[in-house]
Amino acid sequence: MIDHDVLIIGAGLAGMRAALSAVENGADVAVVTKVYPVRSHSNAAQGGINAALSHQGDDWRDHAYDTVKGSDFLGDQDAIEIMCREAGDEVVAMEHMGVIFSRDEDGRLGTRSFGGQQKARTFFVADFTGQALLHVLYEQILKANVNIYDEWFLLSLLVEDGECCGAVVMEISSGEIHVIRAKAVIMASGGLGRVFEPSTNALICTGDGMAAAYRAGASLMDMEMVQYHPTTLKGSGVLITEGARGDGAYLLNSEGDRFMKTYAPNMMELASRDVVSRSEQLEIDAGRGIDGCVMLDMRHLGERFINERLSQIREIGKDFANVDVVYEPIPVRPGMHYQMGGIKTDVNGLTQLPGLYSAGEAACVSVHGGNRLGANSLLDTLVFGRRSGQHASDAVKGKSHKNVGESAADGDRSHIQRLLANDSGNELFGRVRREMGDTMNQHFAVYRNQAGMDEGLSKVRALKERVGKVYVPDKGKTFNTNLMFSLELDMMLDCAEAVAVSATDRPESRGAHTRSDFPDRDDENWLKHILVTKSDDGPQIDYLDVVITDWKPEIRSY
Ligand SMILES: Cc1cc2nc3c(=O)[nH]c(=O)nc-3n(C[C@H](O)[C@H](O)[C@H](O)COP(=O)(O)OP(=O)(O)OC[C@H]3O[C@@H](n4cnc5c(N)ncnc54)[C@H](O)[C@@H]3O)c2cc1C
């Protein structure tokens, strides 16, 4: 058995930022991650991180207003205020730790424009901002002697006397199962992108932590709010950063028309993501697309500029679409990118399950509400990662471990035994995973309706019946990725069900949840969050009022 004060699941930006603040606050901290820390999906973030810095004539209140409006008024305004107020210090702190942000002509931290924002307030490192931030934070937690269990896989959370007190984890290299006791646990396990196919997310983004928290009794919130990013590459679904449009790229339809002037005459390509994705879908559905896509044109930016600020995009275009963006427009379409919802927390990261905190994409504070602004997620991971690390490490002071022993892992051990005993006539995990991804992308995408969502939900439930019968051909203990993928699939289906149940429950259009059968926003009845909690009868729905401080709901146009 292993003991630590604060146990963090996940070594992305949220997990590492939480680890740093907890260790600086005197706690004995451990981080468990299923991949080597710098392979976490945060590494793939391209475009940047938002902050309103006063030397640029910006004000956190303007950032907060843009975020509230972007969320279609579903974001909790107390949390949004905290995030935007603390953003500047967080970016400067990362700069001081060693992140080499791109500079403007005067040598100061430079910004680029991002969608849904009145001002250019996105700080960036070319088009690999996440990688730069993640590597610097990793250096910092190594320096601070945080215990890192890399390539260890979370199986479940431990709950004793109604309190989260640790986790059951599997060491992937040996297949050995361990109990880690902790006085507080922070779930920073990232998003669930791969519940949908295709997705911009890494293959490891399987919603494990959301499912584990849900199974342990925490509630999930805003799960119906799934972001489709307007510029994902034809075929593979790889992301083409919003920074390209921020730096001046256009969207064109098959007639060579900049169609965004019809849908968002003021902000054009830089309207909120939900707005741009819907506009593209309408163009494609009206027959003005090209092979299910529209075109992103950045030729006018010139080779020198593209090489300096968007070099990774040029490489992605060449490698995945055989297009050199310097000379040709590139085909893009709306694709699954981000889950606004997650484990419901307060502004200090505490979930509804005592002892359990959460931060980053796994969590829902809720600062993104119905639609996240580009470059607000990296900010969310750092601000609420730091806050949850701080509060969890305060809470463990003077606390002792719960009296749990090795037997706490018995349930997971026998679950794995059962799975390994399935015979070869049974299901293959890849087939179930593909059907789940296709189902979600068909019924819970940019436009939704009741009949489609009902069908999607019943398909997901049928897949849940099949997942227990998945055949795991590899019976070995060493790096049994076959077993791990099967365990992930089981967790993904809990997430898929939570998304489907929440979406079918909201009879209005708000943010990313747009219904052809209920096209209007209904503030009178639905200015509230949907929560899903596990019960013996399946997912149970509850509601929570949205926190409104300064900004009353208004008509949202760009
Ligand atoms: C391609 C792409 C580009 C993006 N660009 C931007 C951008 O420019 N700006 C922006 O603000 N946002 C961007 N985003 C969103 C943003 O990057 C993510 O929301 C954010 O990085 C998530 O960070 P995180 O720390 O919550 O999780 P992640 O970085 O996903 O880390 C999750 C961690 O949890 C661990 N984990 C998960 N399950 C288990 C398990 N079962 N056992 C053990 N460990 C587990 C993983 O190993 C990993 O370490 C982008 C996202 C993508 C996909």
XYZ file of C-alpha atoms and ligand atoms in Angstrom, residues 8-17 31-50 112 114 122-124 127-130 133-134 149 151-156 168-170 172 187-193 199-202 204-210 212 227 229 237-243 273 312 316 336-339 359-363 368 372-382 484 487-488 491, ligand 1:
161
model
C -3.546 13.837 -8.331
C -4.847 11.803 -11.238
C -3.485 13.300 -14.434
C -0.281 15.062 -15.469
C -1.671 17.493 -18.010
C -1.601 21.206 -17.303
C -4.321 20.999 -14.648
C -2.704 18.103 -12.788
C 0.814 19.525 -12.857
C -0.334 23.023 -11.860
C 0.709 12.318 -9.540
C -0.603 9.249 -11.361
C -0.715 9.363 -15.154
C -1.476 6.707 -17.731
C 1.048 8.219 -20.163
C 4.426 9.879 -19.675
C 3.499 13.379 -18.359
C 4.479 15.422 -21.413
C 2.412 13.144 -23.660
C -0.806 14.385 -22.025
C -3.239 16.000 -24.438
C -2.376 19.497 -23.152
C 0.760 19.017 -25.218
C -1.322 19.325 -28.400
C -2.776 22.756 -27.603
C -1.828 25.036 -30.420
C -3.360 28.484 -30.391
C -2.780 30.044 -26.990
C -4.031 31.161 -23.599
C -6.224 34.161 -22.806
C -3.235 37.199 -31.354
C -9.228 34.540 -30.963
C -4.456 35.384 -26.591
C -0.843 34.850 -25.539
C 0.916 32.170 -27.516
C 1.332 27.225 -32.711
C 2.564 24.913 -29.940
C 1.554 26.816 -26.802
C 0.446 23.725 -24.863
C 3.571 25.294 -21.016
C 3.540 21.563 -20.281
C 3.755 7.392 -11.084
C 2.247 4.817 -16.939
C -0.017 3.901 -14.041
C -3.710 3.577 -14.822
C -6.582 4.692 -12.554
C -9.136 1.912 -12.110
C -11.420 3.430 -9.464
C -7.002 1.838 -7.031
C -4.445 1.943 -9.842
C -2.735 -0.506 -12.178
C 0.867 -0.753 -16.720
C -9.123 14.469 -10.574
C -7.282 16.167 -13.435
C -7.747 13.424 -15.983
C -8.723 15.555 -18.987
C -11.548 15.279 -21.488
C -13.615 12.605 -23.198
C -13.074 13.604 -26.847
C -12.272 14.037 -32.677
C -9.361 16.448 -32.454
C -8.412 14.796 -29.184
C -5.598 12.333 -28.577
C -6.008 8.753 -24.664
C -8.837 11.284 -24.052
C -11.376 8.726 -22.906
C -13.138 10.395 -19.980
C -11.789 7.879 -17.425
C -11.757 10.342 -14.549
C -15.251 11.659 -15.229
C -14.584 7.129 -12.069
C -17.929 21.707 -28.595
C -14.559 23.148 -33.517
C -10.273 15.355 -37.891
C -6.897 16.826 -36.845
C -7.233 20.357 -35.459
C -6.314 23.446 -37.475
C -5.929 26.098 -34.786
C -8.331 29.010 -34.452
C -5.095 31.021 -34.338
C -17.059 28.499 -32.220
C 2.844 23.229 -37.388
C -0.239 19.083 -40.658
C -15.712 17.239 -31.945
C -13.123 19.105 -29.909
C -13.973 19.761 -26.270
C -16.354 18.836 -23.457
C -9.706 20.663 -12.301
C -9.115 21.080 -16.017
C -11.195 19.543 -18.771
C -12.389 16.744 -16.455
C -14.061 19.373 -14.256
C -17.475 27.630 -20.247
C -16.014 27.647 -24.521
C -14.053 30.521 -26.019
C -10.863 29.400 -27.729
C -7.810 29.768 -25.452
C -9.909 29.784 -22.271
C -9.248 26.114 -21.563
C -5.518 26.389 -20.976
C -6.382 29.251 -18.664
C -9.030 27.178 -16.871
C -6.522 24.323 -16.323
C -3.952 26.651 -14.737
C -6.480 -1.108 -20.796
C -11.348 -0.742 -19.401
C -11.315 2.696 -21.053
C -15.673 4.273 -18.810
C -5.620 19.561 -30.549
C -6.044 20.445 -29.412
C -5.679 21.772 -29.377
C -6.085 22.599 -28.341
N -5.690 23.911 -28.328
C -6.040 24.698 -27.285
C -5.580 26.041 -27.208
O -4.823 26.512 -28.054
N -5.977 26.788 -26.154
C -6.795 26.301 -25.183
O -7.100 27.026 -24.238
N -7.219 25.018 -25.218
C -6.855 24.216 -26.236
N -7.281 22.917 -26.263
C -7.973 22.366 -25.093
C -6.956 22.109 -23.993
O -5.728 21.749 -24.544
C -7.401 20.997 -23.050
O -8.722 21.196 -22.626
C -6.496 20.975 -21.809
O -5.139 20.935 -22.196
C -6.820 19.802 -20.914
O -5.862 19.755 -19.908
P -6.035 18.777 -18.679
O -4.860 18.990 -17.801
O -7.381 18.942 -18.101
O -6.008 17.311 -19.312
P -4.956 16.557 -20.258
O -3.857 17.407 -20.721
O -5.765 15.839 -21.265
O -4.310 15.499 -19.265
C -5.034 14.408 -18.743
C -4.125 13.578 -17.877
O -4.897 12.579 -17.217
C -4.239 11.346 -17.289
N -5.247 10.272 -17.245
C -6.420 10.182 -17.906
N -7.035 9.015 -17.605
C -6.228 8.358 -16.740
C -6.291 7.098 -16.078
N -7.301 6.230 -16.249
N -5.277 6.764 -15.264
C -4.214 7.586 -15.084
N -4.092 8.779 -15.684
C -5.099 9.160 -16.500
C -3.474 11.400 -18.595
O -2.382 10.505 -18.573
C -3.022 12.861 -18.633
O -1.814 13.009 -17.943
C -6.884 22.075 -27.296
C -7.244 20.738 -27.317
C -6.841 19.934 -28.365
C -7.308 18.502 -28.361
